[in-house]
mmCIF file of C-alpha atoms in Angstrom:
data_model
loop_
_atom_site.group_PDB
_atom_site.id
_atom_site.type_symbol
_atom_site.label_atom_id
_atom_site.label_comp_id
_atom_site.label_asym_id
_atom_site.label_seq_id
_atom_site.Cartn_x
_atom_site.Cartn_y
_atom_site.Cartn_z
ATOM 1 C CA UNK A 1 7.768 0.972 12.726
ATOM 2 C CA UNK A 2 6.639 1.833 16.214
ATOM 3 C CA UNK A 3 9.380 3.780 18.014
ATOM 4 C CA UNK A 4 9.427 1.288 20.866
ATOM 5 C CA UNK A 5 7.850 -2.009 21.776
ATOM 6 C CA UNK A 6 6.655 -1.021 25.242
ATOM 7 C CA UNK A 7 3.864 1.327 24.238
ATOM 8 C CA UNK A 8 3.415 4.921 25.378
ATOM 9 C CA UNK A 9 2.855 6.619 28.691
ATOM 10 C CA UNK A 10 1.929 10.276 29.053
ATOM 11 C CA UNK A 11 3.933 11.968 31.790
ATOM 12 C CA UNK A 12 4.660 15.607 32.490
ATOM 13 C CA UNK A 13 7.922 16.950 31.121
ATOM 14 C CA UNK A 14 10.630 16.123 33.630
ATOM 15 C CA UNK A 15 14.174 17.387 33.813
ATOM 16 C CA UNK A 16 17.073 15.063 34.443
ATOM 17 C CA UNK A 17 17.447 16.351 38.002
ATOM 18 C CA UNK A 18 13.952 15.027 38.719
ATOM 19 C CA UNK A 19 14.510 11.618 37.159
ATOM 20 C CA UNK A 20 16.036 9.916 40.167
ATOM 21 C CA UNK A 21 13.240 10.986 42.517
ATOM 22 C CA UNK A 22 10.601 9.971 39.995
ATOM 23 C CA UNK A 23 12.053 6.503 39.515
ATOM 24 C CA UNK A 24 12.404 6.000 43.237
ATOM 25 C CA UNK A 25 8.697 6.720 43.624
ATOM 26 C CA UNK A 26 7.829 3.846 41.308
ATOM 27 C CA UNK A 27 8.219 1.277 44.054
ATOM 28 C CA UNK A 28 10.962 -0.857 45.483
ATOM 29 C CA UNK A 29 13.971 -1.386 43.316
ATOM 30 C CA UNK A 30 14.675 -4.969 42.257
ATOM 31 C CA UNK A 31 17.736 -6.632 43.738
ATOM 32 C CA UNK A 32 20.901 -5.975 41.731
ATOM 33 C CA UNK A 33 21.321 -8.434 38.887
ATOM 34 C CA UNK A 34 24.528 -10.096 37.762
ATOM 35 C CA UNK A 35 26.390 -7.987 35.226
ATOM 36 C CA UNK A 36 29.282 -8.843 32.955
ATOM 37 C CA UNK A 37 32.796 -8.640 34.383
ATOM 38 C CA UNK A 38 34.487 -8.264 30.977
ATOM 39 C CA UNK A 39 34.708 -4.608 29.924
ATOM 40 C CA UNK A 40 32.022 -3.445 27.516
ATOM 41 C CA UNK A 41 33.333 -1.685 24.401
ATOM 42 C CA UNK A 42 31.719 1.768 24.188
ATOM 43 C CA UNK A 43 32.126 3.648 20.889
ATOM 44 C CA UNK A 44 31.579 7.346 21.584
ATOM 45 C CA UNK A 45 32.596 10.125 19.191
ATOM 46 C CA UNK A 46 35.351 12.435 18.020
ATOM 47 C CA UNK A 47 37.390 14.599 20.412
ATOM 48 C CA UNK A 48 36.013 18.130 20.294
ATOM 49 C CA UNK A 49 32.446 16.893 19.907
ATOM 50 C CA UNK A 50 29.791 16.310 22.547
ATOM 51 C CA UNK A 51 29.589 12.503 22.478
ATOM 52 C CA UNK A 52 33.249 12.034 23.402
ATOM 53 C CA UNK A 53 33.246 13.766 26.829
ATOM 54 C CA UNK A 54 29.770 12.438 27.645
ATOM 55 C CA UNK A 55 30.950 8.898 26.932
ATOM 56 C CA UNK A 56 34.020 9.348 29.126
ATOM 57 C CA UNK A 57 31.888 10.680 31.989
ATOM 58 C CA UNK A 58 29.311 7.937 31.591
ATOM 59 C CA UNK A 59 31.994 5.227 31.623
ATOM 60 C CA UNK A 60 33.515 6.630 34.826
ATOM 61 C CA UNK A 61 30.110 6.739 36.488
ATOM 62 C CA UNK A 62 29.372 3.139 35.521
ATOM 63 C CA UNK A 63 32.734 2.028 36.925
ATOM 64 C CA UNK A 64 32.115 3.792 40.247
ATOM 65 C CA UNK A 65 28.708 2.220 40.843
ATOM 66 C CA UNK A 66 27.739 -0.815 42.902
ATOM 67 C CA UNK A 67 28.339 -3.265 41.425
ATOM 68 C CA UNK A 68 30.824 -1.590 39.067
ATOM 69 C CA UNK A 69 30.319 -1.971 35.320
ATOM 70 C CA UNK A 70 33.609 -1.942 33.423
ATOM 71 C CA UNK A 71 33.549 0.127 30.221
ATOM 72 C CA UNK A 72 36.261 0.655 27.604
ATOM 73 C CA UNK A 73 35.645 3.861 25.666
ATOM 74 C CA UNK A 74 36.713 4.117 22.044
ATOM 75 C CA UNK A 75 36.723 7.466 20.188
ATOM 76 C CA UNK A 76 35.147 7.278 16.755
ATOM 77 C CA UNK A 77 34.361 9.400 13.714
ATOM 78 C CA UNK A 78 30.737 9.725 14.856
ATOM 79 C CA UNK A 79 27.266 8.242 14.707
ATOM 80 C CA UNK A 80 27.597 6.384 11.399
ATOM 81 C CA UNK A 81 30.886 4.844 12.452
ATOM 82 C CA UNK A 82 29.272 3.824 15.740
ATOM 83 C CA UNK A 83 26.356 1.921 14.198
ATOM 84 C CA UNK A 84 28.776 0.260 11.784
ATOM 85 C CA UNK A 85 30.970 -0.889 14.687
ATOM 86 C CA UNK A 86 27.975 -2.256 16.571
ATOM 87 C CA UNK A 87 26.706 -4.111 13.519
ATOM 88 C CA UNK A 88 30.140 -5.649 12.868
ATOM 89 C CA UNK A 89 30.488 -6.748 16.480
ATOM 90 C CA UNK A 90 33.418 -4.404 17.159
ATOM 91 C CA UNK A 91 31.498 -2.534 19.889
ATOM 92 C CA UNK A 92 28.862 -3.372 22.494
ATOM 93 C CA UNK A 93 27.519 0.073 23.336
ATOM 94 C CA UNK A 94 27.442 3.388 21.491
ATOM 95 C CA UNK A 95 25.917 6.759 20.793
ATOM 96 C CA UNK A 96 23.940 7.530 17.643
ATOM 97 C CA UNK A 97 21.484 10.040 16.267
ATOM 98 C CA UNK A 98 17.884 9.010 15.693
ATOM 99 C CA UNK A 99 18.077 9.431 11.915
ATOM 100 C CA UNK A 100 21.302 7.442 11.594
ATOM 101 C CA UNK A 101 20.042 4.604 13.810
ATOM 102 C CA UNK A 102 16.710 4.338 12.017
ATOM 103 C CA UNK A 103 18.147 4.489 8.502
ATOM 104 C CA UNK A 104 20.771 1.891 9.414
ATOM 105 C CA UNK A 105 18.251 -0.474 10.995
ATOM 106 C CA UNK A 106 15.952 -0.102 7.987
ATOM 107 C CA UNK A 107 18.755 -0.780 5.518
ATOM 108 C CA UNK A 108 18.637 2.716 4.036
ATOM 109 C CA UNK A 109 21.954 4.113 5.222
ATOM 110 C CA UNK A 110 23.916 5.682 2.376
ATOM 111 C CA UNK A 111 26.438 3.245 0.951
ATOM 112 C CA UNK A 112 24.866 0.230 2.658
ATOM 113 C CA UNK A 113 22.349 -2.183 1.167
ATOM 114 C CA UNK A 114 21.453 -4.296 4.179
ATOM 115 C CA UNK A 115 19.622 -3.693 7.453
ATOM 116 C CA UNK A 116 21.700 -3.249 10.585
ATOM 117 C CA UNK A 117 19.675 -5.850 12.468
ATOM 118 C CA UNK A 118 22.127 -6.100 15.391
ATOM 119 C CA UNK A 119 21.152 -2.634 16.705
ATOM 120 C CA UNK A 120 18.929 -2.208 19.751
ATOM 121 C CA UNK A 121 17.882 0.857 21.744
ATOM 122 C CA UNK A 122 18.529 1.688 25.397
ATOM 123 C CA UNK A 123 17.343 5.297 25.740
ATOM 124 C CA UNK A 124 16.599 8.557 23.985
ATOM 125 C CA UNK A 125 18.948 11.018 25.643
ATOM 126 C CA UNK A 126 18.238 14.575 24.495
ATOM 127 C CA UNK A 127 17.645 16.713 21.457
ATOM 128 C CA UNK A 128 21.067 17.529 19.997
ATOM 129 C CA UNK A 129 21.126 20.887 18.188
ATOM 130 C CA UNK A 130 22.906 21.532 14.912
ATOM 131 C CA UNK A 131 25.323 24.362 15.671
ATOM 132 C CA UNK A 132 26.649 26.666 12.939
ATOM 133 C CA UNK A 133 29.548 28.976 13.795
ATOM 134 C CA UNK A 134 30.848 31.701 11.478
ATOM 135 C CA UNK A 135 34.360 33.087 11.712
ATOM 136 C CA UNK A 136 34.863 36.516 13.196
ATOM 137 C CA UNK A 137 35.282 39.215 10.576
ATOM 138 C CA UNK A 138 33.030 37.633 7.963
ATOM 139 C CA UNK A 139 29.633 38.970 6.901
ATOM 140 C CA UNK A 140 28.027 35.551 7.280
ATOM 141 C CA UNK A 141 24.747 35.926 9.153
ATOM 142 C CA UNK A 142 22.721 32.959 7.856
ATOM 143 C CA UNK A 143 23.026 29.620 6.076
ATOM 144 C CA UNK A 144 22.360 31.357 2.741
ATOM 145 C CA UNK A 145 25.569 33.389 3.187
ATOM 146 C CA UNK A 146 27.691 30.219 3.045
ATOM 147 C CA UNK A 147 27.604 30.217 -0.769
ATOM 148 C CA UNK A 148 31.184 30.180 -2.030
ATOM 149 C CA UNK A 149 32.631 29.812 1.477
ATOM 150 C CA UNK A 150 34.918 27.196 3.001
ATOM 151 C CA UNK A 151 32.708 25.324 5.468
ATOM 152 C CA UNK A 152 33.569 22.456 7.826
ATOM 153 C CA UNK A 153 30.869 19.778 7.823
ATOM 154 C CA UNK A 154 32.453 17.030 9.915
ATOM 155 C CA UNK A 155 34.182 13.872 8.820
ATOM 156 C CA UNK A 156 32.571 11.531 6.284
ATOM 157 C CA UNK A 157 30.215 9.098 7.957
ATOM 158 C CA UNK A 158 29.258 11.399 10.825
ATOM 159 C CA UNK A 159 25.824 12.623 11.827
ATOM 160 C CA UNK A 160 27.105 16.188 11.414
ATOM 161 C CA UNK A 161 28.094 15.566 7.791
ATOM 162 C CA UNK A 162 24.679 14.088 7.037
ATOM 163 C CA UNK A 163 22.792 16.949 8.720
ATOM 164 C CA UNK A 164 24.996 19.707 7.227
ATOM 165 C CA UNK A 165 24.595 18.450 3.684
ATOM 166 C CA UNK A 166 20.820 18.149 4.074
ATOM 167 C CA UNK A 167 20.667 21.735 5.384
ATOM 168 C CA UNK A 168 22.853 23.118 2.595
ATOM 169 C CA UNK A 169 20.795 21.223 0.047
ATOM 170 C CA UNK A 170 17.564 22.607 1.533
ATOM 171 C CA UNK A 171 18.914 26.141 1.001
ATOM 172 C CA UNK A 172 19.897 25.249 -2.567
ATOM 173 C CA UNK A 173 23.574 26.086 -2.111
ATOM 174 C CA UNK A 174 25.277 22.718 -1.579
ATOM 175 C CA UNK A 175 27.047 22.662 -4.996
ATOM 176 C CA UNK A 176 28.397 26.168 -4.380
ATOM 177 C CA UNK A 177 29.800 25.578 -0.904
ATOM 178 C CA UNK A 178 33.453 24.611 -0.547
ATOM 179 C CA UNK A 179 32.873 21.673 1.768
ATOM 180 C CA UNK A 180 35.740 20.755 4.102
ATOM 181 C CA UNK A 181 35.439 17.344 5.776
ATOM 182 C CA UNK A 182 37.202 17.968 9.061
ATOM 183 C CA UNK A 183 37.186 16.645 12.584
ATOM 184 C CA UNK A 184 35.555 19.085 15.035
ATOM 185 C CA UNK A 185 38.813 20.076 16.706
ATOM 186 C CA UNK A 186 40.544 20.672 13.373
ATOM 187 C CA UNK A 187 37.607 22.735 12.108
ATOM 188 C CA UNK A 188 37.594 24.995 15.168
ATOM 189 C CA UNK A 189 41.365 25.556 14.977
ATOM 190 C CA UNK A 190 41.120 26.486 11.309
ATOM 191 C CA UNK A 191 38.193 28.784 12.042
ATOM 192 C CA UNK A 192 40.275 30.586 14.637
ATOM 193 C CA UNK A 193 43.311 30.769 12.322
ATOM 194 C CA UNK A 194 41.206 32.248 9.504
ATOM 195 C CA UNK A 195 41.460 29.410 6.970
ATOM 196 C CA UNK A 196 37.854 28.266 7.433
ATOM 197 C CA UNK A 197 34.805 30.517 7.161
ATOM 198 C CA UNK A 198 32.231 28.479 9.075
ATOM 199 C CA UNK A 199 31.678 25.084 10.690
ATOM 200 C CA UNK A 200 28.737 22.833 11.461
ATOM 201 C CA UNK A 201 28.625 20.720 14.617
ATOM 202 C CA UNK A 202 25.732 18.423 15.497
ATOM 203 C CA UNK A 203 26.853 17.916 19.071
ATOM 204 C CA UNK A 204 25.716 17.971 22.672
ATOM 205 C CA UNK A 205 26.333 21.420 24.086
ATOM 206 C CA UNK A 206 28.527 22.841 25.393
ATOM 207 C CA UNK A 207 31.045 21.350 22.933
ATOM 208 C CA UNK A 208 34.758 22.031 23.232
ATOM 209 C CA UNK A 209 35.160 22.822 19.525
ATOM 210 C CA UNK A 210 32.302 25.349 19.512
ATOM 211 C CA UNK A 211 33.592 26.928 22.735
ATOM 212 C CA UNK A 212 37.013 27.396 21.133
ATOM 213 C CA UNK A 213 35.484 29.034 18.059
ATOM 214 C CA UNK A 214 33.193 31.378 19.995
ATOM 215 C CA UNK A 215 35.975 32.292 22.419
ATOM 216 C CA UNK A 216 37.769 33.710 19.378
ATOM 217 C CA UNK A 217 34.698 35.839 18.536
ATOM 218 C CA UNK A 218 33.121 33.266 16.241
ATOM 219 C CA UNK A 219 29.363 33.827 15.938
ATOM 220 C CA UNK A 220 26.782 31.120 16.596
ATOM 221 C CA UNK A 221 24.132 31.544 13.881
ATOM 222 C CA UNK A 222 20.462 30.565 13.669
ATOM 223 C CA UNK A 223 19.318 27.818 11.318
ATOM 224 C CA UNK A 224 15.770 28.794 10.457
ATOM 225 C CA UNK A 225 13.445 30.016 7.734
ATOM 226 C CA UNK A 226 11.289 28.526 4.996
ATOM 227 C CA UNK A 227 13.989 26.099 3.732
ATOM 228 C CA UNK A 228 14.254 24.644 7.223
ATOM 229 C CA UNK A 229 10.501 24.158 7.459
ATOM 230 C CA UNK A 230 10.567 22.264 4.159
ATOM 231 C CA UNK A 231 13.482 20.205 5.442
ATOM 232 C CA UNK A 232 11.568 19.276 8.590
ATOM 233 C CA UNK A 233 8.601 18.221 6.472
ATOM 234 C CA UNK A 234 10.793 15.963 4.335
ATOM 235 C CA UNK A 235 12.863 14.641 7.253
ATOM 236 C CA UNK A 236 10.699 14.405 10.397
ATOM 237 C CA UNK A 237 13.719 13.490 12.526
ATOM 238 C CA UNK A 238 14.650 17.185 12.535
ATOM 239 C CA UNK A 239 12.968 19.126 15.335
ATOM 240 C CA UNK A 240 13.160 22.758 16.386
ATOM 241 C CA UNK A 241 15.785 23.435 19.029
ATOM 242 C CA UNK A 242 17.176 26.344 21.020
ATOM 243 C CA UNK A 243 20.723 26.851 22.245
ATOM 244 C CA UNK A 244 20.324 28.860 25.487
ATOM 245 C CA UNK A 245 22.036 32.167 26.008
ATOM 246 C CA UNK A 246 25.258 31.884 27.956
ATOM 247 C CA UNK A 247 25.992 28.411 26.582
ATOM 248 C CA UNK A 248 29.081 29.774 24.806
ATOM 249 C CA UNK A 249 31.152 32.966 25.016
ATOM 250 C CA UNK A 250 29.378 35.815 23.251
ATOM 251 C CA UNK A 251 25.996 34.041 23.063
ATOM 252 C CA UNK A 252 23.871 36.670 24.783
ATOM 253 C CA UNK A 253 20.466 35.536 23.510
ATOM 254 C CA UNK A 254 18.891 32.181 22.612
ATOM 255 C CA UNK A 255 19.856 30.828 19.180
ATOM 256 C CA UNK A 256 17.100 29.087 17.203
ATOM 257 C CA UNK A 257 18.162 26.054 15.219
ATOM 258 C CA UNK A 258 17.117 22.471 14.514
ATOM 259 C CA UNK A 259 18.266 19.262 16.103
ATOM 260 C CA UNK A 260 18.031 15.493 16.194
ATOM 261 C CA UNK A 261 17.518 13.189 19.164
ATOM 262 C CA UNK A 262 20.660 11.444 20.362
ATOM 263 C CA UNK A 263 20.450 7.859 21.560
ATOM 264 C CA UNK A 264 22.277 5.321 23.674
ATOM 265 C CA UNK A 265 22.169 2.034 21.764
ATOM 266 C CA UNK A 266 23.731 -1.419 21.980
ATOM 267 C CA UNK A 267 24.066 -4.795 20.293
ATOM 268 C CA UNK A 268 21.074 -7.096 20.530
ATOM 269 C CA UNK A 269 23.187 -10.028 21.754
ATOM 270 C CA UNK A 270 24.200 -8.313 25.014
ATOM 271 C CA UNK A 271 22.689 -10.325 27.899
ATOM 272 C CA UNK A 272 19.425 -8.932 29.225
ATOM 273 C CA UNK A 273 20.747 -8.499 32.814
ATOM 274 C CA UNK A 274 23.664 -6.448 31.515
ATOM 275 C CA UNK A 275 21.460 -4.022 29.579
ATOM 276 C CA UNK A 276 18.980 -3.864 32.470
ATOM 277 C CA UNK A 277 21.856 -2.812 34.747
ATOM 278 C CA UNK A 278 23.138 -0.278 32.200
ATOM 279 C CA UNK A 279 19.682 1.286 31.889
ATOM 280 C CA UNK A 280 19.098 1.369 35.645
ATOM 281 C CA UNK A 281 22.456 2.967 36.324
ATOM 282 C CA UNK A 282 21.950 5.510 33.540
ATOM 283 C CA UNK A 283 18.980 7.014 35.333
ATOM 284 C CA UNK A 284 20.712 6.826 38.701
ATOM 285 C CA UNK A 285 23.603 8.969 37.471
ATOM 286 C CA UNK A 286 21.690 11.423 35.293
ATOM 287 C CA UNK A 287 21.381 14.074 38.024
ATOM 288 C CA UNK A 288 25.172 14.115 38.396
ATOM 289 C CA UNK A 289 25.854 14.066 34.657
ATOM 290 C CA UNK A 290 23.401 16.876 34.006
ATOM 291 C CA UNK A 291 25.447 19.194 36.219
ATOM 292 C CA UNK A 292 28.234 18.963 33.613
ATOM 293 C CA UNK A 293 26.147 18.519 30.465
ATOM 294 C CA UNK A 294 23.445 21.178 30.350
ATOM 295 C CA UNK A 295 21.543 19.521 27.504
ATOM 296 C CA UNK A 296 20.819 16.455 29.650
ATOM 297 C CA UNK A 297 18.675 18.607 31.924
ATOM 298 C CA UNK A 298 16.169 18.839 29.072
ATOM 299 C CA UNK A 299 15.626 15.097 28.753
ATOM 300 C CA UNK A 300 11.983 14.051 28.667
ATOM 301 C CA UNK A 301 11.552 11.026 30.904
ATOM 302 C CA UNK A 302 8.470 9.854 29.035
ATOM 303 C CA UNK A 303 10.394 9.869 25.722
ATOM 304 C CA UNK A 304 13.330 7.813 26.985
ATOM 305 C CA UNK A 305 11.886 4.478 25.728
ATOM 306 C CA UNK A 306 10.880 5.968 22.351
ATOM 307 C CA UNK A 307 13.928 4.879 20.375
ATOM 308 C CA UNK A 308 13.306 4.634 16.597
ATOM 309 C CA UNK A 309 14.721 1.103 16.642
ATOM 310 C CA UNK A 310 13.506 -1.776 18.845
ATOM 311 C CA UNK A 311 14.439 -1.558 22.498
ATOM 312 C CA UNK A 312 16.760 -4.183 23.897
ATOM 313 C CA UNK A 313 14.830 -6.588 26.125
ATOM 314 C CA UNK A 314 16.859 -5.498 29.166
ATOM 315 C CA UNK A 315 15.960 -1.839 28.642
ATOM 316 C CA UNK A 316 12.310 -2.713 27.946
ATOM 317 C CA UNK A 317 12.180 -4.615 31.240
ATOM 318 C CA UNK A 318 13.466 -1.548 33.102
ATOM 319 C CA UNK A 319 10.785 0.709 31.606
ATOM 320 C CA UNK A 320 7.997 -1.832 32.232
ATOM 321 C CA UNK A 321 8.922 -2.200 35.894
ATOM 322 C CA UNK A 322 8.679 1.555 36.349
ATOM 323 C CA UNK A 323 5.475 1.796 34.319
ATOM 324 C CA UNK A 324 7.219 3.860 31.666
ATOM 325 C CA UNK A 325 5.935 2.743 28.324
ATOM 326 C CA UNK A 326 2.831 0.855 29.355
#
């Protein structure tokens, strides 16, 4: 499947702070379109993760715009729960990871035997790094050292759980790891208390749970090596990523890891004017959001339409008008 139905445009890499100026240079903005007055149901993520605070901030920004767009945010277990809610009709808007969205749309999501044909893309947001934190006082320095350890991998049905298990399997240690399926906040508290040895978080940085763990001298570890290269070959959704120094307490140098693109997606039956307005406003508020969410500064404008599921017609119209994706 082609990542998007609006083609490809080659643009220089742009940071989120440059997005607004770039879009403004694309010509006059169309007159505001009618948007829905009923609140849109936005399924975000678990407290302690990155999707949850980003969703709250995004909803506030939508509500403060002209015209305002009313959003109801709903915490969730994570990306898998989000696509399930959208498919069922229990949500209108949500976050997901590229692998989860694609597998769901293609009917290959674990435990499901039908395509999630209600899903549509709005934008690729940023590469979300898999973050591995080891408890202070342990001799854990790499993924291989997790053998026999108690490790938090996220709740069942989350993108973190999927990514963590694939990584542990790639290193050949999954059967020997004492997997703990915990919410991010619970995992970080147990790491600090000494009852958990390490935790995975596939979240937008900086994440509250990772900050709590590193503030208590937890160590952010690299995820690299030959097993990771094999994993990337088998699962092309994984890409190399770097967590910058200073992102968390005690992180004094860049940490090399892998990550997956995070997406803003919606239901296909949302009216085109509504999704057009959501997409337009998203790029209007990115400069402000990126001041609080460092990872958003690394968004590639030219990759925004490249969702691994079909774009919603309202989002596609936005990109066509700005010659993004022609």
